């Protein structure tokens, strides 16, 4: 049978065309009126936390991938903040077993860079990396130069990539929870810009030595953007991502001592946000990634100092990105940052029958209680945004249907 989408503006090869799309699909024939809608290759998120195994009270593979489908994603890359950490083929197999049982989208796990994500010793790389996104100690920056050098050499030899959470621990203050400007305003310990960009600077030097593919996670400072820009001009294999929340918000938007504003990296200054916009516009930043990080309500109810780091983002990613970047870049550019570009970083093609149907200008008011994710903490609660995911299709099968 066939799934037909009639009259939508279809993004093919980076260009919009007006055509009807016919997909082989199980079940009865269905015709969808796509007039006034945009049909684009489905999204891919390089940076999500699905919490399973080990922390299923925060999120599960089932709930997290349902949230991904609602957000327009058919591929997500799961970070290794798990118990046990995916630092061996055995531990990854346990994670993949849950994925195979419960996921409604493709999930590619990251293995950790170091054993137990402890930063102490680079892991041995297993032979089969066919379902592995890359290597990351996300949540922790790898501190010793010699450990990161060893890891890059091994990852380069395996033909994979490192996705780095960049944070120099020697530049952190105990309890750091907000940006420098916000810390001064609220009297709270801060996470400096330098703690991020100093480690990016170190890692780029190691990339020059090793040739390892290197991806900077959740870039947030003006200095970091400039370091990546220079590395790319030198032809180094360096890429980076930015989150929707760092594109739309800055430290000035934090109006109260509320854990929904606490994430790492923190919301930075308006100057840093402008640098992120500039980096998106000139192609220095090629990917949008959510850093979807669900926690329990209790863990996010302790104020800026004591709440857990992280917010949810899969179900608001398109609307927040559309609202933040509307008028700054073309729709084609935005959709590439959400779909084609992340897949290029992974070295994987866009699946032929994976699509997302979008209502580009639809008004949306964010309601966390309607989220499929178990996590509800978002700084966008109640905010009016633009852009709605109408339907997500994976392999010709509708996995999220906002028309019902």
Coordinates of C-alpha atoms in Angstrom, one line a residue:
X1 CA 0.0 0.0 0.0
X2 CA 1.1 3.6 -0.3
X3 CA 1.3 6.7 1.9
X4 CA 0.8 9.8 -0.3
X5 CA 1.6 13.4 0.7
X6 CA 0.0 15.8 -1.8
X7 CA 0.8 19.4 -2.4
X8 CA 3.6 20.0 0.2
X9 CA 6.7 22.0 -0.5
X10 CA 9.3 19.2 -0.6
X11 CA 13.0 19.8 0.3
X12 CA 15.1 17.7 -2.0
X13 CA 18.9 18.1 -2.4
X14 CA 18.8 21.4 -0.5
X15 CA 16.1 22.9 -2.8
X16 CA 12.4 23.2 -2.4
X17 CA 10.2 21.7 -5.1
X18 CA 6.4 21.3 -5.4
X19 CA 5.6 17.7 -5.9
X20 CA 3.5 14.8 -4.5
X21 CA 5.4 12.2 -2.6
X22 CA 4.5 8.5 -2.6
X23 CA 5.9 6.1 0.0
X24 CA 5.6 2.3 0.3
X25 CA 4.0 1.8 3.7
X26 CA 2.2 -1.1 5.5
X27 CA -1.4 -0.8 6.2
X28 CA -4.2 0.8 4.3
X29 CA -3.7 3.5 1.7
X30 CA -3.6 7.0 3.1
X31 CA -3.6 10.4 1.4
X32 CA -2.4 13.4 3.4
X33 CA -3.2 16.9 2.3
X34 CA 0.2 18.7 2.5
X35 CA -0.9 22.0 1.1
X36 CA 0.7 24.8 3.1
X37 CA 3.1 22.4 4.8
X38 CA 6.8 21.6 4.3
X39 CA 8.1 18.1 3.8
X40 CA 11.8 17.6 4.6
X41 CA 14.3 14.8 5.4
X42 CA 13.7 13.7 9.0
X43 CA 15.9 15.2 11.7
X44 CA 19.0 13.7 13.4
X45 CA 20.1 14.6 16.9
X46 CA 23.8 14.2 17.7
X47 CA 23.3 14.7 21.5
X48 CA 20.6 13.2 23.6
X49 CA 20.4 11.6 27.1
X50 CA 18.1 8.6 27.2
X51 CA 19.1 7.6 30.7
X52 CA 18.8 3.8 30.2
X53 CA 20.3 1.6 31.5
X54 CA 20.9 2.9 35.0
X55 CA 18.6 5.9 35.4
X56 CA 15.2 4.8 34.1
X57 CA 13.5 7.0 36.8
X58 CA 14.5 10.0 34.6
X59 CA 13.8 8.7 31.1
X60 CA 13.6 5.4 29.2
X61 CA 14.5 4.4 25.7
X62 CA 10.8 4.0 25.0
X63 CA 9.7 7.4 26.3
X64 CA 12.8 9.2 25.0
X65 CA 12.4 7.9 21.5
X66 CA 8.7 8.7 21.5
X67 CA 9.7 12.3 22.3
X68 CA 12.2 12.2 19.5
X69 CA 9.6 11.1 17.0
X70 CA 7.3 13.9 18.2
X71 CA 10.1 16.3 17.6
X72 CA 10.7 15.2 14.0
X73 CA 13.8 13.0 14.7
X74 CA 14.3 9.5 13.2
X75 CA 17.9 9.2 14.4
X76 CA 19.3 10.2 17.8
X77 CA 22.8 9.6 19.3
X78 CA 22.7 8.6 22.9
X79 CA 25.3 9.9 25.3
X80 CA 27.1 7.5 27.7
X81 CA 26.0 9.0 31.0
X82 CA 24.8 5.6 32.0
X83 CA 25.3 2.8 34.5
X84 CA 27.2 0.9 33.5
X85 CA 29.0 3.3 31.2
X86 CA 29.3 1.9 27.7
X87 CA 33.0 1.4 27.8
X88 CA 33.1 -2.1 26.4
X89 CA 31.4 -4.2 23.8
X90 CA 29.6 -6.1 26.6
X91 CA 28.2 -2.9 28.2
X92 CA 27.1 -1.5 24.8
X93 CA 25.4 -4.8 24.0
X94 CA 23.2 -4.4 27.1
X95 CA 22.2 -0.9 25.9
X96 CA 21.5 -2.1 22.3
X97 CA 19.3 -4.9 23.6
X98 CA 17.0 -2.3 25.2
X99 CA 17.1 -0.1 22.1
X100 CA 16.2 -3.1 19.9
X101 CA 13.2 -3.9 22.2
X102 CA 11.8 -0.4 22.9
X103 CA 13.1 2.3 20.5
X104 CA 10.8 3.7 17.8
X105 CA 13.6 5.7 16.2
X106 CA 17.2 4.7 15.3
X107 CA 19.4 5.1 18.3
X108 CA 23.2 5.2 17.9
X109 CA 25.0 5.0 21.2
X110 CA 28.2 6.8 22.0
X111 CA 30.8 4.7 23.8
X112 CA 32.8 6.5 26.5
X113 CA 36.2 7.9 25.8
X114 CA 37.6 6.6 29.1
X115 CA 36.9 3.6 31.2
X116 CA 33.9 4.3 33.4
X117 CA 33.9 7.9 32.1
X118 CA 36.4 8.5 34.8
X119 CA 39.0 10.3 32.7
X120 CA 41.7 8.0 33.8
X121 CA 42.4 5.6 30.9
X122 CA 41.3 5.6 27.2
X123 CA 39.1 2.5 26.4
X124 CA 40.1 -0.2 24.0
X125 CA 38.1 0.2 20.8
X126 CA 35.9 -2.8 19.9
X127 CA 36.0 -4.2 16.3
X128 CA 32.4 -3.6 15.5
X129 CA 31.4 0.0 15.4
X130 CA 28.5 -0.3 13.0
X131 CA 26.0 1.0 15.4
X132 CA 28.2 3.4 17.4
X133 CA 27.9 7.1 16.9
X134 CA 31.4 7.9 18.2
X135 CA 33.1 8.4 21.5
X136 CA 32.3 10.9 24.3
X137 CA 32.7 11.4 28.0
X138 CA 29.8 13.8 27.9
X139 CA 29.3 15.5 31.2
X140 CA 33.0 15.4 31.8
X141 CA 35.9 16.9 29.9
X142 CA 38.9 14.6 29.5
X143 CA 41.5 16.4 31.6
X144 CA 45.0 14.8 31.0
X145 CA 46.5 15.7 27.7
X146 CA 48.0 12.3 27.3
X147 CA 44.7 10.5 27.8
X148 CA 43.0 12.5 25.2
X149 CA 45.9 12.1 22.8
X150 CA 45.8 8.3 23.3
X151 CA 42.0 8.3 22.7
X152 CA 42.3 10.4 19.6
X153 CA 45.0 8.0 18.2
X154 CA 42.8 5.0 18.8
X155 CA 39.6 6.6 17.5
X156 CA 41.4 7.9 14.4
X157 CA 42.7 4.4 13.7
X158 CA 39.2 3.0 14.1
X159 CA 37.8 5.5 11.6
X160 CA 35.4 7.0 14.2
X161 CA 35.1 10.4 15.9
X162 CA 35.2 12.0 19.3
X163 CA 32.3 14.2 20.5
X164 CA 33.8 16.3 23.3
X165 CA 32.2 17.9 26.3
X166 CA 34.8 20.6 26.7
X167 CA 35.5 21.7 30.2
X168 CA 38.8 22.4 31.9
X169 CA 38.3 21.4 35.5
X170 CA 41.2 23.6 36.7
X171 CA 39.2 26.6 35.7
X172 CA 36.0 25.6 37.5
X173 CA 34.9 26.9 40.9
X174 CA 33.0 24.6 43.3
X175 CA 29.3 24.6 42.7
X176 CA 29.5 26.6 39.4
X177 CA 26.0 26.8 38.0
X178 CA 25.5 29.9 35.8
X179 CA 27.4 32.2 33.6
X180 CA 29.8 34.8 34.9
X181 CA 27.3 37.7 34.4
X182 CA 24.4 35.8 35.9
X183 CA 26.6 34.7 38.8
X184 CA 27.3 38.3 39.6
X185 CA 23.6 39.2 39.5
X186 CA 22.4 36.4 41.7
X187 CA 25.5 36.0 43.9
X188 CA 26.1 32.4 42.6
X189 CA 29.3 30.6 41.7
X190 CA 29.9 30.8 37.9
X191 CA 31.1 28.7 35.0
X192 CA 33.6 30.8 33.1
X193 CA 33.8 31.1 29.3
X194 CA 37.5 30.1 29.6
X195 CA 36.7 26.7 31.1
X196 CA 35.1 25.8 27.8
X197 CA 37.3 27.4 25.2
X198 CA 40.6 26.4 26.9
X199 CA 39.8 22.7 26.4
X200 CA 38.7 23.2 22.8
X201 CA 42.0 25.0 22.2
X202 CA 43.9 22.0 23.7
X203 CA 41.9 19.5 21.8
X204 CA 42.4 21.3 18.4
X205 CA 46.2 21.0 19.0
X206 CA 45.7 17.3 19.5
X207 CA 43.6 17.0 16.3
X208 CA 46.5 18.6 14.5
X209 CA 48.8 15.9 15.8
X210 CA 46.4 12.9 15.2
X211 CA 44.0 13.8 12.4
X212 CA 41.2 12.5 14.5
X213 CA 37.6 13.6 13.6
X214 CA 36.6 15.9 16.4
X215 CA 33.1 17.3 17.2
X216 CA 32.6 20.0 19.8
X217 CA 29.4 19.4 21.8
X218 CA 27.0 22.3 22.8
X219 CA 29.3 25.2 21.9
X220 CA 28.4 28.3 23.8
X221 CA 31.0 31.0 23.9
X222 CA 32.3 33.5 21.4
X223 CA 35.9 32.3 21.9
X224 CA 34.9 28.8 21.2
X225 CA 33.2 29.7 17.9
X226 CA 36.3 31.6 16.8
X227 CA 38.6 28.6 17.6
X228 CA 36.4 26.3 15.5
X229 CA 36.3 28.8 12.7
X230 CA 40.1 29.0 12.6
X231 CA 40.4 25.2 12.7
X232 CA 38.1 24.8 9.8
X233 CA 40.0 27.4 7.8
X234 CA 43.1 25.3 8.4
X235 CA 41.3 22.3 7.0
X236 CA 41.2 20.3 10.3
X237 CA 38.5 17.7 10.7
X238 CA 36.6 19.7 13.3
X239 CA 32.8 20.2 13.5
X240 CA 30.5 21.5 16.2
X241 CA 26.9 21.8 17.4
X242 CA 24.7 24.4 19.1
X243 CA 21.6 23.8 21.2
X244 CA 18.3 25.5 20.5
X245 CA 18.2 27.0 24.0
X246 CA 21.6 28.7 23.5
X247 CA 20.3 30.1 20.2
X248 CA 17.1 31.6 21.6
X249 CA 18.1 32.5 25.2
X250 CA 20.9 34.2 27.0
X251 CA 21.8 35.0 30.6
X252 CA 19.5 38.1 30.6
X253 CA 16.5 35.8 30.2
X254 CA 17.1 34.2 33.7
X255 CA 14.7 36.2 35.8
X256 CA 14.5 34.0 38.9
X257 CA 16.3 31.3 40.9
X258 CA 14.7 28.5 39.0
X259 CA 16.3 25.1 38.1
X260 CA 14.6 25.2 34.7
X261 CA 17.4 27.6 33.7
X262 CA 20.2 25.4 34.9
X263 CA 22.2 23.6 32.2
X264 CA 25.9 23.0 31.3
X265 CA 27.1 24.9 29.5
X266 CA 25.1 27.7 31.1
X267 CA 23.2 30.4 29.2
X268 CA 25.9 32.9 28.3
X269 CA 25.9 36.6 27.6
X270 CA 24.1 38.3 24.7
X271 CA 27.5 38.8 23.1
X272 CA 28.1 35.1 23.1
X273 CA 24.7 34.4 21.7
X274 CA 25.4 36.9 18.9
X275 CA 28.6 34.9 18.2
X276 CA 26.6 31.7 18.0
X277 CA 24.2 33.4 15.5
X278 CA 27.2 34.6 13.4
X279 CA 28.7 31.1 13.5
X280 CA 25.5 29.6 12.3
X281 CA 25.2 32.1 9.5
X282 CA 28.8 31.6 8.2
X283 CA 28.7 27.8 8.5
X284 CA 31.2 27.5 11.4
X285 CA 28.4 25.9 13.4
X286 CA 26.8 23.3 11.1
X287 CA 24.5 21.3 13.5
X288 CA 21.7 21.9 15.9
X289 CA 21.6 19.3 18.7
X290 CA 19.2 19.3 21.7
X291 CA 21.3 18.0 24.6
X292 CA 18.0 16.6 25.7
X293 CA 18.7 15.9 29.5
X294 CA 15.6 14.7 31.5
X295 CA 15.6 14.8 35.2
X296 CA 12.9 14.2 37.8
X297 CA 10.7 17.1 39.0
X298 CA 12.3 16.9 42.4
X299 CA 15.8 17.1 40.9
X300 CA 14.9 20.3 39.1
X301 CA 13.1 22.0 42.0
X302 CA 16.2 23.0 44.0
X303 CA 17.0 26.3 42.5
X304 CA 20.0 27.3 40.4
X305 CA 22.6 26.2 42.8
X306 CA 21.4 22.8 43.7
X307 CA 19.2 21.6 40.8
X308 CA 20.5 18.9 38.4
X309 CA 22.1 20.2 35.2
X310 CA 20.1 19.9 32.1
X311 CA 16.7 20.5 30.4
X312 CA 14.6 18.5 27.9
X313 CA 14.6 19.6 24.3
X314 CA 13.6 17.0 21.8
X315 CA 9.9 18.1 21.5
X316 CA 10.7 21.8 21.3
X317 CA 13.8 21.7 19.1
X318 CA 12.2 22.7 15.8
X319 CA 10.0 25.4 17.2
X320 CA 12.8 26.9 19.3
X321 CA 15.3 26.8 16.4
X322 CA 12.7 28.2 14.0
X323 CA 11.9 31.0 16.4
X324 CA 15.6 31.8 17.2
X325 CA 16.9 31.8 13.6
X326 CA 13.9 32.9 11.6
X327 CA 15.0 35.8 9.4
X328 CA 18.7 35.0 10.0
X329 CA 19.1 32.0 7.8
X330 CA 17.0 30.4 5.1
X331 CA 14.6 27.5 5.8
X332 CA 16.8 25.3 3.7
X333 CA 19.8 26.1 5.9
X334 CA 17.8 25.5 9.1
X335 CA 16.6 22.1 7.9
X336 CA 20.1 21.1 6.9
X337 CA 21.3 21.9 10.4
X338 CA 18.6 19.6 11.9
X339 CA 18.8 16.8 9.4
X340 CA 21.4 16.5 6.6
X341 CA 24.4 18.1 8.4
X342 CA 24.3 15.9 11.6
X343 CA 24.1 12.8 9.4
X344 CA 27.1 14.1 7.4
X345 CA 29.1 14.5 10.7
X346 CA 28.2 10.8 11.5
X347 CA 29.2 9.8 8.0
X348 CA 25.7 8.3 7.3
X349 CA 23.3 9.0 4.5
X350 CA 19.8 10.4 5.0
X351 CA 17.5 7.4 5.0
X352 CA 15.4 7.4 1.8
X353 CA 12.0 7.1 3.4
X354 CA 12.5 9.2 6.6
X355 CA 10.6 12.4 6.4
X356 CA 9.2 15.1 8.7
X357 CA 6.1 17.2 7.8
X358 CA 6.1 20.7 9.2
X359 CA 3.8 23.6 9.6
X360 CA 6.4 26.3 9.2
X361 CA 4.6 29.3 10.6
X362 CA 2.1 27.7 13.1
X363 CA 1.9 29.3 16.5
X364 CA 2.9 27.0 19.3
X365 CA 2.6 27.5 23.0
X366 CA 4.9 25.1 25.0
X367 CA 3.1 22.8 27.4
X368 CA 5.5 20.5 29.2
X369 CA 2.7 18.4 30.6
X370 CA 1.9 17.3 27.1
X371 CA 5.5 16.1 26.5
X372 CA 6.0 12.4 25.8
X373 CA 9.3 12.6 27.6
X374 CA 9.3 11.8 31.3
X375 CA 11.3 15.0 31.8
X376 CA 9.2 18.2 32.0
X377 CA 11.8 20.9 32.9
X378 CA 12.1 23.5 30.2
X379 CA 12.7 27.3 30.2
X380 CA 10.2 27.5 27.4
X381 CA 7.2 26.5 29.4
X382 CA 4.3 28.8 28.4
X383 CA 6.3 30.5 25.7
X384 CA 4.8 31.3 22.3
X385 CA 6.9 29.9 19.5
X386 CA 6.6 29.4 15.7
X387 CA 6.7 26.1 13.9
X388 CA 5.1 22.7 14.5
X389 CA 6.0 19.2 13.7
X390 CA 2.9 17.7 12.1
X391 CA 4.1 14.1 11.3
X392 CA 7.3 12.0 11.4
X393 CA 7.8 9.1 9.0
X394 CA 10.5 6.5 9.4
X395 CA 11.1 4.0 6.7
X396 CA 7.7 4.9 5.2
X397 CA 5.9 4.2 8.5
X398 CA 4.3 7.1 10.5
X399 CA 5.8 7.1 13.9
X400 CA 4.3 10.4 15.1
X401 CA 1.0 11.7 13.8
X402 CA 0.0 15.1 14.9
X403 CA -3.0 15.1 12.6
X404 CA -4.9 12.6 14.8

